[in-house]
């Protein structure tokens, strides 16, 4: 496997290099990292620098020591969500990482009553929108429920969003190609709340009906130069690790 040189020479730069390769799927669980002597030779760094970089990755649960194999990529619970998937597809064209799939795809046209979504999309309550829902899985276990909401002016330009089929291209790319307007991604934010029964079912969590199950949720909105285009929400199952920011 070929390894591109990182941007810098410090241990943080080395750690960031391999972290990016793991997040993008270029390094899959079980894949070995180069040995310490190989890393030293390729990037001209000291053994101490390499050891510190590998220590960072181990503390993040991304790699582990595997005897004669050296350091290998771990079976990490890290979940790469919607916006990070856009970055991965732009980088290497991969929709899914190693061991990832999705299921439960469905598309609905329904009125939007959630005030947070209405505010994000400048919609009046009970306005109709297209809602796309899917469950992302890793090693055939659900990790995330992904929901995306598109107002009428977005689906007018990208009618594929309203079709009950998987998208072959990302909506922002299609929107820009057809309008000439670049799409800007807003700040992704995270918060905790109690899961709905629908979300518990999608995450295959068997809990008593009266139980309040906390989940982490991230949200982000997309805009063109003068209006909002989409609102994405991801709900994570217990134990998921989610990279936030850079």
Short mmCIF file of C-alpha atoms in Angstrom, two decimals:
data_model
loop_
_atom_site.label_atom_id
_atom_site.label_comp_id
_atom_site.label_asym_id
_atom_site.label_seq_id
_atom_site.Cartn_x
_atom_site.Cartn_y
_atom_site.Cartn_z
CA UNK A 1 0.00 0.00 0.00
CA UNK A 2 1.30 3.46 -0.87
CA UNK A 3 1.37 6.11 1.84
CA UNK A 4 1.33 9.79 1.05
CA UNK A 5 3.62 11.96 3.09
CA UNK A 6 1.91 14.09 5.74
CA UNK A 7 1.95 17.86 5.66
CA UNK A 8 4.40 18.27 8.54
CA UNK A 9 7.03 16.44 10.51
CA UNK A 10 5.67 16.52 14.05
CA UNK A 11 3.96 13.66 15.88
CA UNK A 12 0.58 15.42 15.59
CA UNK A 13 1.01 15.61 11.81
CA UNK A 14 1.83 11.90 11.62
CA UNK A 15 -1.18 11.05 13.77
CA UNK A 16 -3.42 13.26 11.62
CA UNK A 17 -2.15 11.58 8.45
CA UNK A 18 -3.06 8.07 9.57
CA UNK A 19 -6.27 9.25 11.24
CA UNK A 20 -7.42 10.71 7.92
CA UNK A 21 -6.63 7.47 6.11
CA UNK A 22 -8.64 5.49 8.67
CA UNK A 23 -11.59 7.89 8.47
CA UNK A 24 -11.59 7.82 4.67
CA UNK A 25 -11.50 4.02 4.53
CA UNK A 26 -8.10 3.90 2.84
CA UNK A 27 -6.95 1.94 5.88
CA UNK A 28 -9.43 -0.73 6.97
CA UNK A 29 -9.69 -2.63 10.28
CA UNK A 30 -6.85 -5.13 10.43
CA UNK A 31 -4.64 -3.28 7.96
CA UNK A 32 -1.09 -2.81 9.25
CA UNK A 33 0.55 0.57 9.57
CA UNK A 34 4.16 0.87 8.42
CA UNK A 35 6.71 -0.19 11.01
CA UNK A 36 8.48 2.39 13.15
CA UNK A 37 11.69 2.10 11.07
CA UNK A 38 9.68 2.51 7.85
CA UNK A 39 7.94 5.63 9.12
CA UNK A 40 11.25 7.07 10.33
CA UNK A 41 12.83 6.51 6.92
CA UNK A 42 9.89 7.77 4.84
CA UNK A 43 9.34 10.99 6.78
CA UNK A 44 12.70 11.65 8.33
CA UNK A 45 11.50 11.74 11.93
CA UNK A 46 12.84 10.35 15.19
CA UNK A 47 11.62 7.15 16.80
CA UNK A 48 10.21 9.19 19.67
CA UNK A 49 8.06 11.18 17.22
CA UNK A 50 6.67 7.99 15.70
CA UNK A 51 5.96 6.48 19.10
CA UNK A 52 4.09 9.59 20.24
CA UNK A 53 2.00 9.60 17.04
CA UNK A 54 1.07 5.94 17.45
CA UNK A 55 0.30 6.58 21.12
CA UNK A 56 -2.21 9.28 20.12
CA UNK A 57 -3.92 6.93 17.70
CA UNK A 58 -4.05 4.16 20.31
CA UNK A 59 -5.56 6.53 22.88
CA UNK A 60 -8.28 7.38 20.34
CA UNK A 61 -9.03 3.67 19.81
CA UNK A 62 -8.06 3.83 16.14
CA UNK A 63 -5.12 1.42 16.20
CA UNK A 64 -3.91 -1.42 18.36
CA UNK A 65 -0.78 -3.55 18.77
CA UNK A 66 -1.05 -6.98 17.17
CA UNK A 67 2.08 -8.95 18.03
CA UNK A 68 4.21 -9.79 14.99
CA UNK A 69 1.92 -7.70 12.77
CA UNK A 70 2.94 -4.56 14.61
CA UNK A 71 0.41 -1.74 14.79
CA UNK A 72 -2.86 -2.38 12.94
CA UNK A 73 -6.11 -0.49 12.47
CA UNK A 74 -8.55 -1.39 15.23
CA UNK A 75 -12.19 -2.44 14.96
CA UNK A 76 -13.12 1.06 15.99
CA UNK A 77 -16.63 2.22 16.95
CA UNK A 78 -15.96 5.49 15.10
CA UNK A 79 -18.93 6.44 12.94
CA UNK A 80 -18.41 8.58 9.83
CA UNK A 81 -21.64 10.51 9.40
CA UNK A 82 -23.36 12.41 6.61
CA UNK A 83 -21.17 15.50 6.30
CA UNK A 84 -17.96 13.52 6.77
CA UNK A 85 -19.18 11.12 4.10
CA UNK A 86 -19.29 14.06 1.69
CA UNK A 87 -15.63 14.76 2.46
CA UNK A 88 -14.73 11.09 2.00
CA UNK A 89 -16.53 10.88 -1.34
CA UNK A 90 -14.80 14.04 -2.55
CA UNK A 91 -11.47 12.56 -1.51
CA UNK A 92 -11.71 9.02 -2.86
CA UNK A 93 -15.25 8.43 -4.18
CA UNK A 94 -16.13 5.94 -1.43
CA UNK A 95 -19.71 6.16 -0.18
CA UNK A 96 -19.07 3.60 2.56
CA UNK A 97 -16.10 2.72 4.69
CA UNK A 98 -14.88 -0.84 5.34
CA UNK A 99 -17.66 -2.97 6.79
CA UNK A 100 -20.30 -0.26 6.31
CA UNK A 101 -23.67 -0.61 4.63
CA UNK A 102 -27.06 1.03 4.92
CA UNK A 103 -30.63 -0.22 5.11
CA UNK A 104 -34.17 0.97 5.71
CA UNK A 105 -34.06 3.56 2.94
CA UNK A 106 -37.32 5.39 2.51
CA UNK A 107 -38.53 8.69 1.11
CA UNK A 108 -41.58 10.55 2.43
CA UNK A 109 -43.43 13.73 1.58
CA UNK A 110 -44.93 15.10 4.73
CA UNK A 111 -45.56 18.30 6.65
CA UNK A 112 -42.79 19.54 8.90
CA UNK A 113 -43.80 20.41 12.45
CA UNK A 114 -40.45 20.35 14.26
CA UNK A 115 -39.74 24.02 14.99
CA UNK A 116 -35.96 23.53 14.83
CA UNK A 117 -36.24 22.14 11.30
CA UNK A 118 -38.70 24.85 10.24
CA UNK A 119 -36.34 27.56 11.54
CA UNK A 120 -33.34 26.00 9.79
CA UNK A 121 -35.17 25.84 6.44
CA UNK A 122 -37.21 29.06 6.76
CA UNK A 123 -40.43 27.05 6.52
CA UNK A 124 -43.77 27.74 8.09
CA UNK A 125 -44.94 24.92 10.37
CA UNK A 126 -46.85 22.21 8.48
CA UNK A 127 -45.15 23.09 5.19
CA UNK A 128 -44.51 20.04 3.02
CA UNK A 129 -40.98 18.80 2.49
CA UNK A 130 -39.21 15.70 1.23
CA UNK A 131 -37.70 13.61 4.00
CA UNK A 132 -35.15 10.90 3.29
CA UNK A 133 -34.39 8.34 6.02
CA UNK A 134 -31.82 5.54 6.16
CA UNK A 135 -30.01 3.46 8.76
CA UNK A 136 -26.25 3.17 8.51
CA UNK A 137 -24.71 -0.09 9.67
CA UNK A 138 -21.25 -1.33 10.53
CA UNK A 139 -20.49 -5.07 10.70
CA UNK A 140 -24.27 -5.40 10.09
CA UNK A 141 -25.14 -3.57 13.31
CA UNK A 142 -27.00 -0.24 13.16
CA UNK A 143 -24.88 2.72 14.17
CA UNK A 144 -26.77 5.76 12.96
CA UNK A 145 -30.20 6.87 11.83
CA UNK A 146 -29.73 9.50 9.14
CA UNK A 147 -32.53 11.92 8.24
CA UNK A 148 -32.38 14.67 5.63
CA UNK A 149 -35.08 17.24 4.93
CA UNK A 150 -35.39 19.16 1.66
CA UNK A 151 -37.76 22.09 1.02
CA UNK A 152 -39.69 22.41 -2.27
CA UNK A 153 -37.24 24.84 -3.89
CA UNK A 154 -34.45 22.26 -3.49
CA UNK A 155 -36.44 19.32 -4.81
CA UNK A 156 -37.59 21.45 -7.75
CA UNK A 157 -33.96 21.65 -8.86
CA UNK A 158 -33.03 18.12 -7.76
CA UNK A 159 -36.24 16.07 -8.25
CA UNK A 160 -34.27 12.85 -7.67
CA UNK A 161 -34.50 13.66 -3.96
CA UNK A 162 -38.21 12.86 -4.06
CA UNK A 163 -37.75 9.48 -5.73
CA UNK A 164 -37.81 6.35 -3.61
CA UNK A 165 -34.35 5.25 -4.70
CA UNK A 166 -30.79 5.70 -3.54
CA UNK A 167 -29.09 8.81 -4.85
CA UNK A 168 -26.17 8.16 -7.18
CA UNK A 169 -24.77 11.69 -6.75
CA UNK A 170 -24.79 14.04 -3.79
CA UNK A 171 -27.54 16.64 -3.85
CA UNK A 172 -25.14 19.58 -3.43
CA UNK A 173 -23.15 18.57 -6.51
CA UNK A 174 -26.32 18.23 -8.61
CA UNK A 175 -27.70 21.52 -7.31
CA UNK A 176 -24.54 23.42 -8.21
CA UNK A 177 -24.31 21.80 -11.65
CA UNK A 178 -27.89 22.82 -12.45
CA UNK A 179 -27.97 26.31 -10.96
CA UNK A 180 -24.36 27.47 -10.99
CA UNK A 181 -24.73 28.31 -7.31
CA UNK A 182 -22.23 26.81 -4.87
CA UNK A 183 -23.64 25.05 -1.81
CA UNK A 184 -22.25 26.00 1.58
CA UNK A 185 -22.29 23.62 4.53
CA UNK A 186 -23.11 25.21 7.88
CA UNK A 187 -21.65 24.43 11.28
CA UNK A 188 -22.44 20.94 12.50
CA UNK A 189 -23.61 20.97 16.11
CA UNK A 190 -24.21 18.16 18.58
CA UNK A 191 -26.65 17.77 21.42
CA UNK A 192 -28.26 15.03 23.50
CA UNK A 193 -31.94 14.16 23.80
CA UNK A 194 -34.14 11.14 24.39
CA UNK A 195 -34.66 8.79 21.46
CA UNK A 196 -38.08 8.36 19.93
CA UNK A 197 -39.58 4.90 19.65
CA UNK A 198 -39.05 5.01 15.89
CA UNK A 199 -35.35 5.72 16.44
CA UNK A 200 -35.05 2.94 19.05
CA UNK A 201 -36.60 0.51 16.58
CA UNK A 202 -34.25 1.62 13.78
CA UNK A 203 -31.23 1.22 16.06
CA UNK A 204 -32.58 -2.20 17.11
CA UNK A 205 -32.55 -1.28 20.80
CA UNK A 206 -34.84 -3.51 22.84
CA UNK A 207 -35.70 -1.47 25.93
CA UNK A 208 -38.81 -1.19 28.13
CA UNK A 209 -41.47 1.07 26.71
CA UNK A 210 -41.22 3.44 29.67
CA UNK A 211 -37.42 3.78 29.45
CA UNK A 212 -35.90 7.13 28.46
CA UNK A 213 -32.87 6.37 26.32
CA UNK A 214 -30.44 9.26 25.75
CA UNK A 215 -28.83 9.53 22.33
CA UNK A 216 -26.42 11.96 20.74
CA UNK A 217 -27.64 13.91 17.73
CA UNK A 218 -25.75 16.06 15.24
CA UNK A 219 -27.41 18.52 12.89
CA UNK A 220 -26.22 20.66 10.00
CA UNK A 221 -27.87 22.86 7.37
CA UNK A 222 -26.85 23.60 3.77
CA UNK A 223 -27.37 26.92 1.94
CA UNK A 224 -26.81 28.54 -1.40
CA UNK A 225 -26.12 32.27 -1.64
CA UNK A 226 -29.56 33.36 -0.45
CA UNK A 227 -31.59 30.50 1.03
CA UNK A 228 -31.39 27.25 2.99
CA UNK A 229 -31.41 24.05 0.94
CA UNK A 230 -31.32 21.12 3.34
CA UNK A 231 -31.27 20.06 6.96
CA UNK A 232 -29.47 16.86 7.98
CA UNK A 233 -29.79 15.06 11.29
CA UNK A 234 -27.90 11.98 12.49
CA UNK A 235 -28.90 10.00 15.59
CA UNK A 236 -26.23 7.71 17.03
CA UNK A 237 -26.58 4.41 18.80
CA UNK A 238 -24.99 3.80 22.21
CA UNK A 239 -21.22 3.41 22.08
CA UNK A 240 -20.71 5.25 18.80
CA UNK A 241 -17.68 7.51 18.56
CA UNK A 242 -18.23 10.51 16.33
CA UNK A 243 -15.43 12.80 15.09
CA UNK A 244 -16.51 16.41 15.57
CA UNK A 245 -14.70 19.14 13.65
CA UNK A 246 -11.13 18.84 12.48
#
